[in-house]
Coordinates of C-alpha atoms and ligand atoms in Angstrom, one line a residue:
M1 CA -69.4 5.4 -13.5
R2 CA -67.9 5.8 -16.9
E3 CA -65.8 3.3 -18.8
A4 CA -64.5 5.0 -21.9
I5 CA -61.5 7.3 -21.6
P6 CA -62.7 10.8 -22.6
K7 CA -61.4 13.0 -25.4
L8 CA -60.6 16.2 -23.5
Y9 CA -60.6 19.7 -24.9
I10 CA -58.9 22.4 -22.9
V11 CA -60.3 25.8 -23.6
I12 CA -58.3 28.9 -23.0
P13 CA -59.6 32.4 -23.4
C14 CA -56.8 34.7 -24.6
Y15 CA -57.0 38.5 -24.6
N16 CA -53.7 40.2 -25.4
E17 CA -51.7 37.3 -24.0
E18 CA -48.7 37.3 -26.5
E19 CA -46.2 37.5 -23.6
I20 CA -47.2 34.2 -21.9
L21 CA -49.3 32.3 -24.4
E22 CA -46.4 30.4 -26.0
Q23 CA -45.2 29.2 -22.6
S24 CA -48.7 28.3 -21.5
L25 CA -49.3 26.3 -24.7
D26 CA -46.0 24.4 -24.1
I27 CA -47.2 23.4 -20.6
L28 CA -50.7 22.5 -21.7
S29 CA -49.4 20.5 -24.7
D30 CA -47.2 18.5 -22.3
K31 CA -50.0 18.1 -19.9
I32 CA -52.2 16.6 -22.6
K33 CA -49.5 14.2 -23.7
R34 CA -49.0 13.1 -20.1
L35 CA -52.8 12.6 -19.6
V36 CA -53.0 10.6 -22.8
S37 CA -50.0 8.4 -21.8
E38 CA -51.5 7.8 -18.3
K39 CA -54.7 6.8 -20.0
K40 CA -56.7 9.6 -18.3
A41 CA -57.5 11.3 -21.6
A42 CA -58.0 9.8 -25.1
E43 CA -55.9 10.4 -28.2
G44 CA -57.3 13.3 -30.1
S45 CA -57.5 15.5 -27.0
R46 CA -56.8 19.2 -27.9
V47 CA -56.1 22.7 -26.6
V48 CA -58.5 25.3 -28.0
C49 CA -57.3 28.9 -27.9
V50 CA -60.1 31.5 -28.1
D51 CA -58.6 34.8 -29.2
D52 CA -61.0 37.3 -27.7
G53 CA -60.2 40.0 -30.3
S54 CA -56.7 40.7 -29.0
K55 CA -54.9 43.8 -30.3
D56 CA -51.4 42.3 -30.0
A57 CA -49.8 39.3 -31.7
T58 CA -51.8 36.7 -29.8
W59 CA -53.4 35.3 -32.9
D60 CA -50.0 35.0 -34.7
V61 CA -48.8 33.0 -31.7
I62 CA -51.8 30.7 -32.0
V63 CA -51.4 30.3 -35.8
R64 CA -47.7 29.6 -35.6
R65 CA -48.3 27.1 -32.9
A66 CA -51.2 25.3 -34.7
E67 CA -49.1 24.9 -37.9
K68 CA -46.6 22.7 -36.1
D69 CA -48.6 21.2 -33.3
S70 CA -51.7 19.3 -34.3
Q71 CA -52.8 19.4 -30.7
V72 CA -53.5 23.1 -30.8
L73 CA -56.7 24.5 -32.3
G74 CA -58.0 28.0 -32.2
F75 CA -60.3 30.7 -33.4
K76 CA -60.4 34.4 -33.2
F77 CA -63.3 36.7 -32.5
S78 CA -64.1 39.6 -34.7
R79 CA -63.7 41.9 -31.6
N80 CA -63.4 41.7 -27.9
Y81 CA -66.5 40.0 -26.5
G82 CA -65.3 39.5 -23.0
H83 CA -64.0 36.5 -21.0
Q84 CA -67.4 34.9 -20.4
N85 CA -68.3 34.8 -24.1
A86 CA -64.8 33.6 -24.9
I87 CA -65.1 30.5 -22.7
L88 CA -68.7 29.9 -23.8
A89 CA -67.6 29.9 -27.4
G90 CA -64.7 27.6 -26.7
M91 CA -67.0 25.2 -25.0
L92 CA -69.8 25.3 -27.5
E93 CA -67.5 24.9 -30.5
S94 CA -65.8 22.0 -28.9
R95 CA -68.8 20.1 -27.8
K96 CA -69.2 18.0 -31.0
A97 CA -65.6 16.8 -31.0
A98 CA -64.9 16.5 -27.2
D99 CA -66.3 14.2 -24.6
C100 CA -65.5 16.8 -21.9
V101 CA -64.1 20.3 -21.8
V102 CA -62.0 22.0 -19.2
T103 CA -61.7 25.8 -19.2
I104 CA -58.7 27.5 -17.8
D105 CA -57.2 31.0 -18.0
A106 CA -54.3 31.7 -20.4
D107 CA -52.0 32.7 -17.6
L108 CA -52.4 29.2 -16.1
Q109 CA -52.7 30.7 -12.6
Q110 CA -54.9 27.8 -11.8
D111 CA -53.0 24.6 -11.0
I112 CA -53.1 22.4 -14.1
E113 CA -52.4 19.3 -12.1
A114 CA -56.0 19.5 -10.8
M115 CA -57.1 18.3 -14.2
D116 CA -56.3 14.8 -13.2
D117 CA -58.9 15.2 -10.4
F118 CA -61.3 16.8 -12.8
L119 CA -61.0 13.7 -15.1
A120 CA -61.3 11.4 -12.1
R121 CA -64.6 13.0 -11.1
Y122 CA -65.7 12.7 -14.7
M123 CA -65.0 9.0 -14.7
E124 CA -67.0 8.7 -11.5
G125 CA -70.0 9.9 -13.5
C126 CA -70.0 13.7 -12.8
D127 CA -71.2 15.9 -15.7
V128 CA -70.1 19.1 -14.0
V129 CA -66.9 19.4 -12.0
Y130 CA -66.3 22.8 -10.2
G131 CA -62.8 24.0 -9.5
I132 CA -62.6 25.7 -6.2
R133 CA -59.6 27.7 -5.2
N134 CA -57.9 26.9 -1.9
D135 CA -57.1 30.5 -0.8
R136 CA -56.5 33.9 -2.1
N137 CA -53.1 34.5 -0.7
T138 CA -51.5 35.1 -4.0
D139 CA -53.9 37.8 -5.0
K140 CA -53.0 41.4 -4.4
A141 CA -54.9 43.0 -1.5
G142 CA -57.2 45.0 -3.9
K143 CA -58.1 41.9 -5.9
K144 CA -58.8 39.8 -2.8
F145 CA -61.0 42.5 -1.4
T146 CA -63.0 43.0 -4.6
A147 CA -63.4 39.3 -5.1
E148 CA -64.7 38.7 -1.5
A149 CA -67.0 41.7 -1.7
F150 CA -68.2 40.3 -5.1
Y151 CA -69.2 36.9 -3.6
K152 CA -70.8 38.5 -0.5
M153 CA -72.9 40.9 -2.7
M154 CA -73.9 38.1 -5.0
R155 CA -75.2 36.0 -2.1
L156 CA -77.0 39.0 -0.6
M157 CA -78.6 39.7 -3.9
G158 CA -80.0 36.3 -4.3
A159 CA -77.6 34.8 -6.9
D160 CA -76.4 31.7 -5.2
I161 CA -73.0 30.8 -6.5
I162 CA -70.3 28.6 -5.0
P163 CA -67.7 31.0 -3.5
N164 CA -64.3 31.0 -5.1
S165 CA -65.4 28.8 -7.9
A166 CA -63.4 30.2 -10.7
D167 CA -64.1 29.6 -14.3
Y168 CA -61.9 26.6 -14.0
R169 CA -64.2 23.6 -14.4
L170 CA -65.1 20.5 -16.4
L171 CA -68.3 20.0 -18.3
S172 CA -69.3 16.8 -20.0
K173 CA -70.7 16.6 -23.5
K174 CA -74.2 16.3 -22.0
A175 CA -73.7 19.4 -19.9
L176 CA -72.3 21.3 -22.9
E177 CA -75.4 20.4 -24.9
A178 CA -77.6 21.7 -22.1
L179 CA -75.5 24.8 -21.9
A180 CA -76.0 25.3 -25.6
D181 CA -79.8 25.5 -25.0
H182 CA -79.3 28.7 -22.9
P183 CA -79.5 31.5 -25.4
E184 CA -79.0 34.4 -23.0
S185 CA -76.7 37.2 -23.9
N186 CA -76.3 38.3 -20.3
L187 CA -73.9 35.5 -19.6
F188 CA -72.7 34.7 -16.1
L189 CA -71.5 31.1 -16.3
R190 CA -70.6 30.8 -12.6
G191 CA -74.3 31.4 -11.8
L192 CA -75.8 29.7 -14.8
I193 CA -74.1 26.3 -14.7
P194 CA -75.2 25.4 -11.2
T195 CA -78.8 26.0 -12.3
M196 CA -78.6 23.3 -14.9
G197 CA -78.3 20.5 -12.3
F198 CA -76.6 17.3 -13.3
K199 CA -74.4 15.2 -11.1
S200 CA -71.6 17.5 -10.0
G201 CA -68.3 17.3 -8.1
V202 CA -65.7 19.7 -6.8
V203 CA -61.9 19.8 -7.0
Y204 CA -59.8 22.1 -4.9
F205 CA -56.8 23.7 -6.5
D206 CA -54.1 26.3 -5.7
V207 CA -53.7 29.6 -7.5
K208 CA -50.3 30.9 -8.6
D209 CA -49.0 34.3 -9.5
R210 CA -49.4 35.5 -13.0
T211 CA -46.0 34.7 -14.7
G212 CA -46.2 37.4 -17.3
G213 CA -48.2 40.3 -18.5
Q214 CA -50.9 42.3 -16.6
S215 CA -54.3 41.1 -15.5
K216 CA -56.7 41.6 -18.3
Y217 CA -59.6 42.0 -15.9
T218 CA -59.7 45.8 -15.5
L219 CA -61.9 47.3 -12.8
K220 CA -64.4 48.1 -15.4
K221 CA -64.6 44.5 -16.6
M222 CA -64.9 43.3 -13.0
L223 CA -67.7 45.7 -12.2
S224 CA -69.5 44.7 -15.4
L225 CA -69.2 41.0 -14.5
A226 CA -70.6 41.7 -11.0
L227 CA -73.5 43.7 -12.3
N228 CA -74.2 41.1 -14.9
G229 CA -73.9 38.4 -12.3
V230 CA -76.6 39.9 -10.1
T231 CA -79.0 41.0 -12.8
S232 CA -78.7 37.8 -14.8
M233 CA -79.3 35.6 -11.8
S234 CA -81.8 37.3 -9.6
T235 CA -84.5 39.9 -9.4
R236 CA -84.0 40.6 -5.8
P237 CA -82.9 44.2 -6.4
L238 CA -86.4 44.8 -7.8
E239 CA -87.9 43.3 -4.7
L240 CA -85.7 45.5 -2.5
I241 CA -87.2 48.5 -4.3
I242 CA -90.6 47.6 -3.0
V243 CA -89.3 47.2 0.5
L244 CA -87.6 50.6 0.2
G245 CA -90.8 52.2 -1.1
L246 CA -92.9 50.8 1.8
L247 CA -90.3 52.1 4.3
F248 CA -90.5 55.6 2.8
C249 CA -94.3 55.6 2.9
L250 CA -94.2 54.6 6.5
M251 CA -91.7 57.4 7.2
A252 CA -93.9 59.9 5.4
L253 CA -96.9 58.8 7.5
V254 CA -95.0 59.5 10.7
I255 CA -93.8 62.9 9.5
F256 CA -97.4 63.7 8.5
I257 CA -98.7 62.9 12.0
L258 CA -95.9 64.9 13.5
S259 CA -96.6 68.0 11.4
M260 CA -100.4 67.7 12.2
I261 CA -99.4 67.9 15.8
D262 CA -97.3 71.0 15.0
W263 CA -100.2 72.5 13.2
A264 CA -102.6 71.9 16.1
R265 CA -100.1 73.6 18.4
G266 CA -99.9 76.6 16.1
V267 CA -96.3 76.3 15.0
V268 CA -96.5 76.2 11.2
V269 CA -93.4 77.7 9.8
Q270 CA -91.4 75.0 11.4
G271 CA -90.9 71.9 9.3
W272 CA -89.5 73.8 6.3
T273 CA -86.2 71.8 6.7
T274 CA -88.1 68.6 6.9
T275 CA -89.9 69.4 3.7
V276 CA -86.8 70.1 1.8
A277 CA -85.0 67.1 3.2
L278 CA -87.8 64.9 2.2
L279 CA -88.0 66.4 -1.2
C280 CA -84.4 65.6 -1.8
L281 CA -84.7 62.1 -0.3
I282 CA -87.7 61.1 -2.3
G283 CA -86.3 62.6 -5.5
G284 CA -83.1 60.6 -4.9
M285 CA -85.0 57.4 -4.1
N286 CA -87.0 57.9 -7.3
L287 CA -83.9 58.2 -9.4
L288 CA -82.2 55.3 -7.8
T289 CA -85.1 52.9 -8.0
N290 CA -85.9 53.9 -11.6
G291 CA -82.3 53.3 -12.4
I292 CA -82.5 49.7 -11.0
V293 CA -85.7 49.0 -12.9
G294 CA -84.1 50.5 -16.0
L295 CA -81.2 48.2 -15.6
Y296 CA -83.5 45.2 -16.0
V297 CA -85.5 46.8 -18.8
G298 CA -82.2 47.4 -20.6
K299 CA -81.2 43.8 -20.1
S300 CA -84.5 42.6 -21.5
Y301 CA -83.9 44.8 -24.5
I302 CA -80.5 43.3 -25.2
E303 CA -81.9 39.8 -24.7
A304 CA -84.9 40.5 -27.0
K305 CA -82.5 41.4 -29.8
R306 CA -81.0 37.9 -29.8
R307 CA -77.8 39.0 -31.3
P308 CA -75.1 36.5 -31.6
R309 CA -73.0 36.2 -28.5
Y310 CA -69.8 36.2 -30.5
I311 CA -68.7 36.2 -34.1
I312 CA -65.7 34.2 -35.3
D313 CA -63.4 35.8 -37.7
H314 CA -60.7 33.2 -38.2
A315 CA -60.5 29.6 -37.3
I316 CA -58.1 26.7 -37.2
W317 CA -60.0 23.5 -36.6
D318 CA -60.1 19.8 -37.1
G319 CA -62.7 18.3 -39.4
D320 CA -64.9 17.1 -36.6
G321 CA -65.4 20.4 -34.8
T322 CA -68.3 22.7 -35.2
V323 CA -66.4 25.7 -36.2
D324 CA -65.5 24.5 -39.7
D325 CA -68.2 23.3 -41.9
S326 CA -66.1 21.8 -44.7
G327 CA -66.6 18.3 -43.3
S328 CA -63.2 16.7 -43.8
D329 CA -62.1 14.5 -41.0
S330 CA -58.4 14.3 -41.3
E331 CA -57.3 17.6 -42.7
R332 CA -56.8 20.7 -40.5
N333 CA -58.7 23.6 -41.8
F334 CA -57.5 27.1 -41.8
R335 CA -60.2 29.5 -42.4
G336 CA -59.8 33.3 -42.8
G337 CA -56.9 35.5 -43.8
D338 CA -54.2 34.8 -41.2
G339 CA -54.4 31.1 -41.2
S340 CA -54.5 30.1 -44.9
Ligands
UDP1 N1 -59.8 37.5 -20.9 C1 -60.6 37.5 -22.1 N2 -61.2 38.6 -22.5 C2 -61.2 39.8 -21.8 C3 -60.4 39.8 -20.6 C4 -59.7 38.6 -20.2 O1 -60.6 36.5 -22.8 O2 -61.8 40.7 -22.2 C5 -59.0 36.3 -20.6 C6 -57.6 36.5 -20.3 O3 -56.8 36.4 -21.5 C7 -57.3 35.3 -19.4 C8 -58.6 35.2 -18.6 O4 -59.6 35.9 -19.3 O5 -57.0 34.1 -20.0 C9 -58.5 35.8 -17.2 O6 -58.0 37.1 -17.2 P1 -56.9 37.6 -16.2 O7 -55.9 36.5 -15.9 O8 -56.3 38.8 -16.8 O9 -57.8 37.9 -15.0 P2 -57.5 37.7 -13.4 O10 -56.7 36.4 -13.3 O11 -56.6 38.8 -13.0 O12 -58.8 37.7 -12.8
MG2 MG1 -55.3 35.5 -14.3

């Protein structure tokens, strides 16, 4: 059980969201005011916009907003680092100032009223609260199918994640500090956060239609997330290679015995087809398995470089955040060209 009302930071990743961001910020700003007045969140709670290298006017929207609304903070990446890195950055940069952080998509498809429940679980002592979506009826058929296939494949491949747990969740300061100790570049938060442990809770929420703009999760981004999810959470594909290899050795043995029988019976020209078929098959298997091993080697290579997971170009931040290092407590700091 917790006593003190927490300072809540709401993190929203934004990639080309100029069409809906203004409206979303209105809603979130109101929501924070309501939470504060209902004594569910403390004064000083904020909305943090992470501009993931948008090519449209998203950053201008954030700057304009931050100038007149002290509740809104933000920073802009130097380029597009992807959704996972955007929410990671928002959480990590907020962890000094906030008692807890909730991440939510810029299109606010997730029901913001669930935040009350998130905070209630937090007060009950949970350090991690997962948002779990009630159904996928509002998704287009294609999205629903790919999402379901994604969770099935993940489980099959040994990455145990809670199905339909979107990146809508609450982390306490303690959990955020633990998260900061995970330096991996191959980020898959949905898989990573459950491995950290801590007392956790779940909150069910409804999903609405996107009110404006297009989904920013292209098929390419989804595939990359799925691949990252599997390869960052499990090495089962490597184990499957061994099973596959054994299977083929067994098959080869059977074929060898069969051809020996053929040889004993004097029919030798036969089996040409089998030879060619096997050649193709084994060649194919070789390429495939090498590819899987290569995938992991490639990942190790990326991890070994230890490159920063994101680079911040511009920032608008309060004195007590981690983004700005100028140390002043009361002033709002505008760093970088657009903001100053
Ligand atoms: N997003 C991001 N970087 C990207 C792609 C998406 O920060 O490279 C953000 C996007 O602005 C949104 C969230 O991730 O806030 C989820 O994206 P979207 O709503 O387009 O995905 P969907 O709901 O269709 O899965
Ligand atoms: Mg969305």
